[in-house]
Amino acid sequence: MNGVPLGAYVGLGLFMFTTGVIGVIVRKSPIVIFMCIELMLNSVNLTFLAFARYQMHAPSSSSEQVQRSMMAGQMMVIFVMAVAAAEVAVGLGIIMAIFRLRDNVDIDEMNLLRG
């Protein structure tokens, strides 16, 4: 098969996911943490699509099995995108409520939800 090899996609997905994890661990701004979580979800989407694309060229795959596996990868990507959109909406809503209440959104000082 011509084009970009599967290892390049997996390597890029691994780099993106690792960058997101490091960003979540190191950063203190909730907006940057959400951006890093989005980066991790997008790396998973890239990996799903890469494996769905390269499943098409497996030597022992029937036409129906190839179509099902490609659709499974694409359906997972749509599901992950929906979860990411919901995560952003809920997370930003919580951040806005905390900012209105305390005028500060420092992650280290956010113990507001503790019982």
PDB file of C-alpha atoms in Angstrom:
ATOM      1  CA  MET A   1       0.000   0.000   0.000  1.00  0.00           C
ATOM      2  CA  ASN A   2       1.291   3.427  -0.929  1.00  0.00           C
ATOM      3  CA  GLY A   3       1.119   6.383   1.371  1.00  0.00           C
ATOM      4  CA  VAL A   4       1.749   6.938   5.034  1.00  0.00           C
ATOM      5  CA  PRO A   5       2.443   3.732   7.010  1.00  0.00           C
ATOM      6  CA  LEU A   6       0.314   2.733   9.994  1.00  0.00           C
ATOM      7  CA  GLY A   7       3.247   3.195  12.370  1.00  0.00           C
ATOM      8  CA  ALA A   8       3.394   6.898  11.539  1.00  0.00           C
ATOM      9  CA  TYR A   9      -0.241   7.373  12.525  1.00  0.00           C
ATOM     10  CA  VAL A  10       0.201   5.374  15.715  1.00  0.00           C
ATOM     11  CA  GLY A  11       3.404   7.287  16.532  1.00  0.00           C
ATOM     12  CA  LEU A  12       1.679  10.629  15.999  1.00  0.00           C
ATOM     13  CA  GLY A  13      -1.268   9.489  18.139  1.00  0.00           C
ATOM     14  CA  LEU A  14       1.126   8.386  20.876  1.00  0.00           C
ATOM     15  CA  PHE A  15       2.944  11.725  20.767  1.00  0.00           C
ATOM     16  CA  MET A  16      -0.319  13.663  20.931  1.00  0.00           C
ATOM     17  CA  PHE A  17      -1.655  11.547  23.791  1.00  0.00           C
ATOM     18  CA  THR A  18       1.592  11.847  25.760  1.00  0.00           C
ATOM     19  CA  THR A  19       1.629  15.607  25.252  1.00  0.00           C
ATOM     20  CA  GLY A  20      -1.946  15.796  26.533  1.00  0.00           C
ATOM     21  CA  VAL A  21      -1.178  13.698  29.618  1.00  0.00           C
ATOM     22  CA  ILE A  22       1.861  15.815  30.451  1.00  0.00           C
ATOM     23  CA  GLY A  23      -0.233  18.962  29.988  1.00  0.00           C
ATOM     24  CA  VAL A  24      -2.937  17.688  32.349  1.00  0.00           C
ATOM     25  CA  ILE A  25      -0.364  16.768  34.982  1.00  0.00           C
ATOM     26  CA  VAL A  26       1.800  19.904  34.764  1.00  0.00           C
ATOM     27  CA  ARG A  27      -0.620  22.769  34.053  1.00  0.00           C
ATOM     28  CA  LYS A  28      -2.835  24.503  36.596  1.00  0.00           C
ATOM     29  CA  SER A  29      -5.202  26.464  34.378  1.00  0.00           C
ATOM     30  CA  PRO A  30      -8.506  24.606  33.889  1.00  0.00           C
ATOM     31  CA  ILE A  31      -8.856  25.881  30.314  1.00  0.00           C
ATOM     32  CA  VAL A  32      -5.434  24.487  29.380  1.00  0.00           C
ATOM     33  CA  ILE A  33      -6.306  21.222  31.121  1.00  0.00           C
ATOM     34  CA  PHE A  34      -9.469  20.968  29.014  1.00  0.00           C
ATOM     35  CA  MET A  35      -7.433  21.656  25.883  1.00  0.00           C
ATOM     36  CA  CYS A  36      -5.026  18.862  26.852  1.00  0.00           C
ATOM     37  CA  ILE A  37      -7.925  16.477  27.418  1.00  0.00           C
ATOM     38  CA  GLU A  38      -9.248  17.394  23.973  1.00  0.00           C
ATOM     39  CA  LEU A  39      -5.797  16.680  22.547  1.00  0.00           C
ATOM     40  CA  MET A  40      -5.864  13.231  24.149  1.00  0.00           C
ATOM     41  CA  LEU A  41      -9.329  12.514  22.738  1.00  0.00           C
ATOM     42  CA  ASN A  42      -8.260  13.642  19.272  1.00  0.00           C
ATOM     43  CA  SER A  43      -5.234  11.344  19.409  1.00  0.00           C
ATOM     44  CA  VAL A  44      -7.571   8.443  20.151  1.00  0.00           C
ATOM     45  CA  ASN A  45      -9.733   9.504  17.185  1.00  0.00           C
ATOM     46  CA  LEU A  46      -6.681   9.521  14.932  1.00  0.00           C
ATOM     47  CA  THR A  47      -5.745   6.034  16.074  1.00  0.00           C
ATOM     48  CA  PHE A  48      -9.295   4.716  15.550  1.00  0.00           C
ATOM     49  CA  LEU A  49      -9.376   6.082  12.012  1.00  0.00           C
ATOM     50  CA  ALA A  50      -5.897   4.791  11.191  1.00  0.00           C
ATOM     51  CA  PHE A  51      -6.720   1.260  12.291  1.00  0.00           C
ATOM     52  CA  ALA A  52     -10.067   1.381  10.467  1.00  0.00           C
ATOM     53  CA  ARG A  53      -8.283   2.482   7.302  1.00  0.00           C
ATOM     54  CA  TYR A  54      -5.580  -0.139   7.499  1.00  0.00           C
ATOM     55  CA  GLN A  55      -8.029  -2.940   8.377  1.00  0.00           C
ATOM     56  CA  MET A  56      -9.223  -2.570   4.801  1.00  0.00           C
ATOM     57  CA  HIS A  57      -5.922  -3.953   3.527  1.00  0.00           C
ATOM     58  CA  ALA A  58      -5.731  -7.031   5.776  1.00  0.00           C
ATOM     59  CA  PRO A  59      -5.107 -10.131   3.619  1.00  0.00           C
ATOM     60  CA  SER A  60      -7.861 -12.340   5.081  1.00  0.00           C
ATOM     61  CA  SER A  61     -10.694  -9.814   5.168  1.00  0.00           C
ATOM     62  CA  SER A  62     -13.924 -10.253   3.284  1.00  0.00           C
ATOM     63  CA  SER A  63     -15.651  -7.234   1.778  1.00  0.00           C
ATOM     64  CA  GLU A  64     -18.454  -7.259   4.355  1.00  0.00           C
ATOM     65  CA  GLN A  65     -16.007  -7.595   7.268  1.00  0.00           C
ATOM     66  CA  VAL A  66     -13.924  -4.691   5.937  1.00  0.00           C
ATOM     67  CA  GLN A  67     -16.968  -2.434   5.655  1.00  0.00           C
ATOM     68  CA  ARG A  68     -18.103  -3.330   9.184  1.00  0.00           C
ATOM     69  CA  SER A  69     -14.672  -2.649  10.688  1.00  0.00           C
ATOM     70  CA  MET A  70     -14.327   0.677   8.854  1.00  0.00           C
ATOM     71  CA  MET A  71     -17.757   1.758  10.061  1.00  0.00           C
ATOM     72  CA  ALA A  72     -16.929   0.658  13.608  1.00  0.00           C
ATOM     73  CA  GLY A  73     -13.881   2.924  13.674  1.00  0.00           C
ATOM     74  CA  GLN A  74     -15.831   5.847  12.277  1.00  0.00           C
ATOM     75  CA  MET A  75     -18.720   5.309  14.696  1.00  0.00           C
ATOM     76  CA  MET A  76     -16.298   5.298  17.624  1.00  0.00           C
ATOM     77  CA  VAL A  77     -14.826   8.581  16.387  1.00  0.00           C
ATOM     78  CA  ILE A  78     -18.285  10.174  16.261  1.00  0.00           C
ATOM     79  CA  PHE A  79     -19.036   8.843  19.757  1.00  0.00           C
ATOM     80  CA  VAL A  80     -15.748  10.220  21.128  1.00  0.00           C
ATOM     81  CA  MET A  81     -16.456  13.593  19.501  1.00  0.00           C
ATOM     82  CA  ALA A  82     -19.903  13.698  21.144  1.00  0.00           C
ATOM     83  CA  VAL A  83     -18.403  12.861  24.531  1.00  0.00           C
ATOM     84  CA  ALA A  84     -15.742  15.544  24.037  1.00  0.00           C
ATOM     85  CA  ALA A  85     -18.379  18.155  23.189  1.00  0.00           C
ATOM     86  CA  ALA A  86     -20.401  17.240  26.281  1.00  0.00           C
ATOM     87  CA  GLU A  87     -17.257  17.320  28.421  1.00  0.00           C
ATOM     88  CA  VAL A  88     -16.407  20.806  27.233  1.00  0.00           C
ATOM     89  CA  ALA A  89     -19.930  22.107  27.782  1.00  0.00           C
ATOM     90  CA  VAL A  90     -20.227  20.714  31.299  1.00  0.00           C
ATOM     91  CA  GLY A  91     -16.650  21.539  32.277  1.00  0.00           C
ATOM     92  CA  LEU A  92     -16.813  25.135  31.098  1.00  0.00           C
ATOM     93  CA  GLY A  93     -20.159  25.546  32.850  1.00  0.00           C
ATOM     94  CA  ILE A  94     -18.619  24.357  36.118  1.00  0.00           C
ATOM     95  CA  ILE A  95     -15.606  26.635  35.654  1.00  0.00           C
ATOM     96  CA  MET A  96     -17.859  29.636  34.959  1.00  0.00           C
ATOM     97  CA  ALA A  97     -19.944  28.904  38.082  1.00  0.00           C
ATOM     98  CA  ILE A  98     -16.823  28.616  40.254  1.00  0.00           C
ATOM     99  CA  PHE A  99     -15.380  31.823  38.776  1.00  0.00           C
ATOM    100  CA  ARG A 100     -18.589  33.730  39.509  1.00  0.00           C
ATOM    101  CA  LEU A 101     -18.599  32.440  43.062  1.00  0.00           C
ATOM    102  CA  ARG A 102     -14.930  32.863  43.954  1.00  0.00           C
ATOM    103  CA  ASP A 103     -13.370  35.163  41.291  1.00  0.00           C
ATOM    104  CA  ASN A 104     -10.531  32.636  41.010  1.00  0.00           C
ATOM    105  CA  VAL A 105     -10.121  29.431  39.032  1.00  0.00           C
ATOM    106  CA  ASP A 106      -6.882  28.089  40.469  1.00  0.00           C
ATOM    107  CA  ILE A 107      -6.942  24.288  40.347  1.00  0.00           C
ATOM    108  CA  ASP A 108      -5.013  23.931  43.598  1.00  0.00           C
ATOM    109  CA  GLU A 109      -7.622  25.964  45.481  1.00  0.00           C
ATOM    110  CA  MET A 110     -10.701  24.257  44.042  1.00  0.00           C
ATOM    111  CA  ASN A 111     -12.074  22.266  46.936  1.00  0.00           C
ATOM    112  CA  LEU A 112     -15.552  23.741  46.573  1.00  0.00           C
ATOM    113  CA  LEU A 113     -17.197  20.429  45.659  1.00  0.00           C
ATOM    114  CA  ARG A 114     -15.864  18.558  48.689  1.00  0.00           C
ATOM    115  CA  GLY A 115     -18.526  17.445  51.150  1.00  0.00           C
TER     116      GLY A 115
END
